[in-house]
């Protein structure tokens, strides 16, 4: 929110009070409390008829420093609050130091400095004493506006050339400098400034992050009001934010996800190809069977079949009952699909239409959100007379789970948890939550309710969602997809920007609708999107008014679907290793280039390419004619599909057929490839190939490669070393045979140790 009129003036009726000087200071062993006057105090009379801002500094976890700024402390705080599972980790690591007027709070490599003898400044420095950012002269304040609103405001300085990323899944430019971003859930598609997944966390190219611990609306001005500052404000009496140390972007994400929750590890089967009925299309069991048969006849392996909204009767969403006109015997149908080794997903949402039998039941039990006068909140947007499940009520959560459980008993494996953004603020919640704060937080309760049911019924490691909305901490309940995009190259690029932005907001897994959701893509868009979709963490064919089976777009589309599905299956030992790393460390599977190459300035703005895991560079093609421009970091990279090489740093312009795209292997990589290209959850040690891509000078060797099992645990470790012109690979944890291939020539196979002569 903007409060100023240019640099010198405030907007009409706006009054700002800035922390100006420290009037009292309390220093504990691991925390600091400063009381700041909002004006210069020349004599005792200046302490009257004025405000005092309380500023508390503490460490929620090692490497993070929290700042809590309060004007009036007596405001009732009904919640909700973000659950921070990592808060308190590293307790005892924070320490204070005081020397004259200078006081410091340190936690890990991060230090906050406050000089009480100088103008008000909170300085944040790294382990080398380098300034990361600071709350300077106007950096700590409260502001009142003509409508009577009271805002707490912070500003953190931007350095020259510093770039800001994250703030959730945003489809606006990847680098957020110059943007106004409101953290407020909205069902706005992928072509506007609105977002389904709003996260009040940003990451800086200078090697730190900032998390605003406020689940309600947070307004960010990223160099857009004061061009040298990131400003954020909340309509409240208290503002709490955490500065999170690096030094690398991966370190920042690791600390942030340790604090807010690491992603669960999705099951290996979920990484295969998902096919849906699409949304408004006409379908029944015969239609579904024809799709499954068609994929099999064309030798395209299918892992998951999804039933979208109209598996239920019209006007009655959500009631969780199959439409008997289209699916008279759903249990038998699901059994037949299961015999074909398919997993089953069905669409749900948290809105209950008035015609649904669950409406009367939920109303009678008090499980639906109500207005202040006791009426159930309803409207006709989306579903006629729809109401909203009150997930703040534990009994309502159990009731919702109990309605889903019979579907699991029938054979459903997972749920597409759609919506969760259209949450009203003129309501009363069961637990007394603040409606403004609950607007963003609702999705967390919704997705957690469904995810916990799946974990309980299917077991840990078998739960997976296909969720649209999220907020901070939502990464714990994967997978999330990018929402309603158009069937165009522009929307394809928008989707990638959104996914990269989300990945820098703590989310390890992400997907999108291959071919676009709105409208019907032309064959060129569909075929280009296939390669991108099948080189994402999760891959789903889905649309709105038309089917997305490949043969609807021509035989070449069938060939492209098959080619990249089989490739993804072969890549699964590598991809699931990256997935397990996301679960352990918070580093996402799909990585913006700056995550792997933070010291390369060219990588800091790239939003049309990404790293898939640590070693694969993917540059989707956003043109019909196949022309693509992309950047290659230093070293000699190998085209995975052709075996050709390219040496960076260099910008490349290439032309690719529909069965190709820039897919480069990093110098020094050892890529584990499975032998079974028919399924994503094969036994990856059965016929394993290690493809070695020696770096110039072999700087990357020795290297250790972990191959996971289907639980994400290490199944085997391979140690790769070089002795002259001989490459030695030693297996640990397995005595099964494997093959070693050297990019550019040379191969060998055996068990235990394999030695290959380099050509």
PDB file of N, CA and C in Angstrom, residues 550-604:
ATOM      1  N   UNK A 550      -3.840 -37.069 -26.514  1.00  0.00           N
ATOM      2  CA  UNK A 550      -2.911 -36.576 -27.541  1.00  0.00           C
ATOM      3  C   UNK A 550      -3.402 -36.726 -28.962  1.00  0.00           C
ATOM      4  N   UNK A 551      -4.168 -37.797 -29.265  1.00  0.00           N
ATOM      5  CA  UNK A 551      -4.562 -38.030 -30.655  1.00  0.00           C
ATOM      6  C   UNK A 551      -5.567 -36.985 -31.148  1.00  0.00           C
ATOM      7  N   UNK A 552      -6.147 -36.209 -30.237  1.00  0.00           N
ATOM      8  CA  UNK A 552      -6.996 -35.100 -30.667  1.00  0.00           C
ATOM      9  C   UNK A 552      -6.187 -34.033 -31.399  1.00  0.00           C
ATOM     10  N   UNK A 553      -4.840 -34.089 -31.248  1.00  0.00           N
ATOM     11  CA  UNK A 553      -3.970 -33.057 -31.811  1.00  0.00           C
ATOM     12  C   UNK A 553      -3.026 -33.620 -32.876  1.00  0.00           C
ATOM     13  N   UNK A 554      -3.321 -34.807 -33.345  1.00  0.00           N
ATOM     14  CA  UNK A 554      -2.552 -35.367 -34.439  1.00  0.00           C
ATOM     15  C   UNK A 554      -1.573 -36.437 -34.006  1.00  0.00           C
ATOM     16  N   UNK A 555      -1.111 -37.214 -34.979  1.00  0.00           N
ATOM     17  CA  UNK A 555      -0.216 -38.325 -34.679  1.00  0.00           C
ATOM     18  C   UNK A 555       1.139 -37.857 -34.147  1.00  0.00           C
ATOM     19  N   UNK A 556       1.587 -36.702 -34.609  1.00  0.00           N
ATOM     20  CA  UNK A 556       2.867 -36.216 -34.080  1.00  0.00           C
ATOM     21  C   UNK A 556       2.754 -35.919 -32.589  1.00  0.00           C
ATOM     22  N   UNK A 557       1.604 -35.409 -32.158  1.00  0.00           N
ATOM     23  CA  UNK A 557       1.397 -35.165 -30.729  1.00  0.00           C
ATOM     24  C   UNK A 557       1.460 -36.475 -29.948  1.00  0.00           C
ATOM     25  N   UNK A 558       0.933 -37.538 -30.524  1.00  0.00           N
ATOM     26  CA  UNK A 558       1.029 -38.860 -29.892  1.00  0.00           C
ATOM     27  C   UNK A 558       2.494 -39.253 -29.733  1.00  0.00           C
ATOM     28  N   UNK A 559       3.279 -39.070 -30.787  1.00  0.00           N
ATOM     29  CA  UNK A 559       4.702 -39.435 -30.734  1.00  0.00           C
ATOM     30  C   UNK A 559       5.451 -38.604 -29.687  1.00  0.00           C
ATOM     31  N   UNK A 560       5.141 -37.305 -29.619  1.00  0.00           N
ATOM     32  CA  UNK A 560       5.818 -36.435 -28.651  1.00  0.00           C
ATOM     33  C   UNK A 560       5.438 -36.841 -27.231  1.00  0.00           C
ATOM     34  N   UNK A 561       4.171 -37.141 -27.001  1.00  0.00           N
ATOM     35  CA  UNK A 561       3.735 -37.581 -25.673  1.00  0.00           C
ATOM     36  C   UNK A 561       4.476 -38.839 -25.256  1.00  0.00           C
ATOM     37  N   UNK A 562       4.533 -39.800 -26.170  1.00  0.00           N
ATOM     38  CA  UNK A 562       5.219 -41.056 -25.862  1.00  0.00           C
ATOM     39  C   UNK A 562       6.694 -40.807 -25.571  1.00  0.00           C
ATOM     40  N   UNK A 563       7.354 -40.035 -26.419  1.00  0.00           N
ATOM     41  CA  UNK A 563       8.793 -39.815 -26.283  1.00  0.00           C
ATOM     42  C   UNK A 563       9.140 -39.231 -24.918  1.00  0.00           C
ATOM     43  N   UNK A 564       8.416 -38.204 -24.494  1.00  0.00           N
ATOM     44  CA  UNK A 564       8.802 -37.536 -23.258  1.00  0.00           C
ATOM     45  C   UNK A 564       8.276 -38.254 -22.016  1.00  0.00           C
ATOM     46  N   UNK A 565       7.208 -39.029 -22.162  1.00  0.00           N
ATOM     47  CA  UNK A 565       6.776 -39.864 -21.031  1.00  0.00           C
ATOM     48  C   UNK A 565       7.807 -40.952 -20.757  1.00  0.00           C
ATOM     49  N   UNK A 566       8.265 -41.626 -21.810  1.00  0.00           N
ATOM     50  CA  UNK A 566       9.279 -42.666 -21.630  1.00  0.00           C
ATOM     51  C   UNK A 566      10.574 -42.067 -21.088  1.00  0.00           C
ATOM     52  N   UNK A 567      10.942 -40.880 -21.567  1.00  0.00           N
ATOM     53  CA  UNK A 567      12.152 -40.226 -21.070  1.00  0.00           C
ATOM     54  C   UNK A 567      12.024 -39.914 -19.587  1.00  0.00           C
ATOM     55  N   UNK A 568      10.879 -39.393 -19.183  1.00  0.00           N
ATOM     56  CA  UNK A 568      10.711 -39.065 -17.760  1.00  0.00           C
ATOM     57  C   UNK A 568      10.832 -40.312 -16.892  1.00  0.00           C
ATOM     58  N   UNK A 569      10.261 -41.409 -17.353  1.00  0.00           N
ATOM     59  CA  UNK A 569      10.371 -42.651 -16.583  1.00  0.00           C
ATOM     60  C   UNK A 569      11.831 -43.083 -16.440  1.00  0.00           C
ATOM     61  N   UNK A 570      12.614 -42.959 -17.499  1.00  0.00           N
ATOM     62  CA  UNK A 570      14.026 -43.329 -17.410  1.00  0.00           C
ATOM     63  C   UNK A 570      14.793 -42.390 -16.478  1.00  0.00           C
ATOM     64  N   UNK A 571      14.336 -41.158 -16.394  1.00  0.00           N
ATOM     65  CA  UNK A 571      15.002 -40.174 -15.534  1.00  0.00           C
ATOM     66  C   UNK A 571      14.609 -40.306 -14.063  1.00  0.00           C
ATOM     67  N   UNK A 572      13.689 -41.190 -13.740  1.00  0.00           N
ATOM     68  CA  UNK A 572      13.145 -41.233 -12.385  1.00  0.00           C
ATOM     69  C   UNK A 572      14.178 -41.459 -11.279  1.00  0.00           C
ATOM     70  N   UNK A 573      15.222 -42.290 -11.458  1.00  0.00           N
ATOM     71  CA  UNK A 573      16.215 -42.371 -10.371  1.00  0.00           C
ATOM     72  C   UNK A 573      16.827 -41.008 -10.045  1.00  0.00           C
ATOM     73  N   UNK A 574      17.039 -40.207 -11.077  1.00  0.00           N
ATOM     74  CA  UNK A 574      17.566 -38.858 -10.890  1.00  0.00           C
ATOM     75  C   UNK A 574      16.505 -37.927 -10.307  1.00  0.00           C
ATOM     76  N   UNK A 575      15.288 -37.956 -10.879  1.00  0.00           N
ATOM     77  CA  UNK A 575      14.237 -37.038 -10.447  1.00  0.00           C
ATOM     78  C   UNK A 575      13.795 -37.331  -9.015  1.00  0.00           C
ATOM     79  N   UNK A 576      13.702 -38.621  -8.675  1.00  0.00           N
ATOM     80  CA  UNK A 576      13.252 -38.927  -7.317  1.00  0.00           C
ATOM     81  C   UNK A 576      14.341 -38.613  -6.301  1.00  0.00           C
ATOM     82  N   UNK A 577      15.588 -38.665  -6.750  1.00  0.00           N
ATOM     83  CA  UNK A 577      16.661 -38.196  -5.888  1.00  0.00           C
ATOM     84  C   UNK A 577      16.516 -36.707  -5.605  1.00  0.00           C
ATOM     85  N   UNK A 578      16.157 -35.919  -6.642  1.00  0.00           N
ATOM     86  CA  UNK A 578      15.914 -34.491  -6.449  1.00  0.00           C
ATOM     87  C   UNK A 578      14.689 -34.267  -5.575  1.00  0.00           C
ATOM     88  N   UNK A 579      13.678 -35.117  -5.722  1.00  0.00           N
ATOM     89  CA  UNK A 579      12.484 -35.008  -4.882  1.00  0.00           C
ATOM     90  C   UNK A 579      12.813 -35.288  -3.420  1.00  0.00           C
ATOM     91  N   UNK A 580      13.615 -36.310  -3.178  1.00  0.00           N
ATOM     92  CA  UNK A 580      14.015 -36.622  -1.807  1.00  0.00           C
ATOM     93  C   UNK A 580      14.831 -35.484  -1.212  1.00  0.00           C
ATOM     94  N   UNK A 581      15.656 -34.832  -2.044  1.00  0.00           N
ATOM     95  CA  UNK A 581      16.426 -33.683  -1.575  1.00  0.00           C
ATOM     96  C   UNK A 581      15.507 -32.520  -1.223  1.00  0.00           C
ATOM     97  N   UNK A 582      14.450 -32.301  -2.017  1.00  0.00           N
ATOM     98  CA  UNK A 582      13.480 -31.253  -1.693  1.00  0.00           C
ATOM     99  C   UNK A 582      12.823 -31.524  -0.355  1.00  0.00           C
ATOM    100  N   UNK A 583      12.506 -32.777  -0.096  1.00  0.00           N
ATOM    101  CA  UNK A 583      11.899 -33.174   1.172  1.00  0.00           C
ATOM    102  C   UNK A 583      12.864 -32.954   2.347  1.00  0.00           C
ATOM    103  N   UNK A 584      14.136 -33.231   2.133  1.00  0.00           N
ATOM    104  CA  UNK A 584      15.122 -33.102   3.225  1.00  0.00           C
ATOM    105  C   UNK A 584      15.578 -31.672   3.433  1.00  0.00           C
ATOM    106  N   UNK A 585      15.739 -30.918   2.359  1.00  0.00           N
ATOM    107  CA  UNK A 585      16.426 -29.631   2.442  1.00  0.00           C
ATOM    108  C   UNK A 585      15.572 -28.426   2.080  1.00  0.00           C
ATOM    109  N   UNK A 586      14.448 -28.631   1.412  1.00  0.00           N
ATOM    110  CA  UNK A 586      13.632 -27.520   0.965  1.00  0.00           C
ATOM    111  C   UNK A 586      14.031 -26.947  -0.377  1.00  0.00           C
ATOM    112  N   UNK A 587      15.083 -27.470  -1.010  1.00  0.00           N
ATOM    113  CA  UNK A 587      15.496 -26.993  -2.333  1.00  0.00           C
ATOM    114  C   UNK A 587      14.593 -27.660  -3.372  1.00  0.00           C
ATOM    115  N   UNK A 588      13.904 -26.883  -4.217  1.00  0.00           N
ATOM    116  CA  UNK A 588      12.868 -27.456  -5.077  1.00  0.00           C
ATOM    117  C   UNK A 588      13.426 -28.329  -6.183  1.00  0.00           C
ATOM    118  N   UNK A 589      12.546 -29.142  -6.771  1.00  0.00           N
ATOM    119  CA  UNK A 589      12.927 -29.975  -7.909  1.00  0.00           C
ATOM    120  C   UNK A 589      13.155 -29.105  -9.141  1.00  0.00           C
ATOM    121  N   UNK A 590      12.220 -28.201  -9.420  1.00  0.00           N
ATOM    122  CA  UNK A 590      12.363 -27.256 -10.534  1.00  0.00           C
ATOM    123  C   UNK A 590      12.978 -25.977  -9.982  1.00  0.00           C
ATOM    124  N   UNK A 591      14.173 -25.644 -10.475  1.00  0.00           N
ATOM    125  CA  UNK A 591      14.964 -24.603  -9.836  1.00  0.00           C
ATOM    126  C   UNK A 591      15.243 -23.448 -10.802  1.00  0.00           C
ATOM    127  N   UNK A 592      14.895 -22.241 -10.415  1.00  0.00           N
ATOM    128  CA  UNK A 592      15.378 -21.106 -11.207  1.00  0.00           C
ATOM    129  C   UNK A 592      16.898 -21.162 -11.332  1.00  0.00           C
ATOM    130  N   UNK A 593      17.411 -20.669 -12.434  1.00  0.00           N
ATOM    131  CA  UNK A 593      18.846 -20.763 -12.695  1.00  0.00           C
ATOM    132  C   UNK A 593      19.671 -20.138 -11.572  1.00  0.00           C
ATOM    133  N   UNK A 594      19.151 -19.089 -10.951  1.00  0.00           N
ATOM    134  CA  UNK A 594      19.939 -18.417  -9.916  1.00  0.00           C
ATOM    135  C   UNK A 594      20.176 -19.304  -8.697  1.00  0.00           C
ATOM    136  N   UNK A 595      19.327 -20.316  -8.494  1.00  0.00           N
ATOM    137  CA  UNK A 595      19.560 -21.211  -7.361  1.00  0.00           C
ATOM    138  C   UNK A 595      20.841 -22.010  -7.539  1.00  0.00           C
ATOM    139  N   UNK A 596      21.110 -22.479  -8.759  1.00  0.00           N
ATOM    140  CA  UNK A 596      22.307 -23.266  -9.017  1.00  0.00           C
ATOM    141  C   UNK A 596      23.515 -22.397  -9.351  1.00  0.00           C
ATOM    142  N   UNK A 597      23.267 -21.179  -9.849  1.00  0.00           N
ATOM    143  CA  UNK A 597      24.374 -20.317 -10.290  1.00  0.00           C
ATOM    144  C   UNK A 597      24.200 -18.910  -9.725  1.00  0.00           C
ATOM    145  N   UNK A 598      24.209 -18.771  -8.401  1.00  0.00           N
ATOM    146  CA  UNK A 598      23.938 -17.458  -7.798  1.00  0.00           C
ATOM    147  C   UNK A 598      25.004 -16.417  -8.078  1.00  0.00           C
ATOM    148  N   UNK A 599      26.212 -16.866  -8.419  1.00  0.00           N
ATOM    149  CA  UNK A 599      27.286 -15.913  -8.688  1.00  0.00           C
ATOM    150  C   UNK A 599      27.322 -15.453 -10.141  1.00  0.00           C
ATOM    151  N   UNK A 600      26.481 -16.020 -10.983  1.00  0.00           N
ATOM    152  CA  UNK A 600      26.456 -15.664 -12.397  1.00  0.00           C
ATOM    153  C   UNK A 600      25.367 -14.610 -12.617  1.00  0.00           C
ATOM    154  N   UNK A 601      25.742 -13.356 -12.865  1.00  0.00           N
ATOM    155  CA  UNK A 601      24.719 -12.304 -13.022  1.00  0.00           C
ATOM    156  C   UNK A 601      23.719 -12.593 -14.125  1.00  0.00           C
ATOM    157  N   UNK A 602      24.146 -13.321 -15.168  1.00  0.00           N
ATOM    158  CA  UNK A 602      23.236 -13.607 -16.271  1.00  0.00           C
ATOM    159  C   UNK A 602      22.068 -14.481 -15.843  1.00  0.00           C
ATOM    160  N   UNK A 603      22.237 -15.232 -14.770  1.00  0.00           N
ATOM    161  CA  UNK A 603      21.198 -16.174 -14.342  1.00  0.00           C
ATOM    162  C   UNK A 603      20.119 -15.523 -13.474  1.00  0.00           C
ATOM    163  N   UNK A 604      20.332 -14.308 -13.037  1.00  0.00           N
ATOM    164  CA  UNK A 604      19.448 -13.726 -12.029  1.00  0.00           C
ATOM    165  C   UNK A 604      18.104 -13.267 -12.570  1.00  0.00           C
TER     166      UNK A 604
END
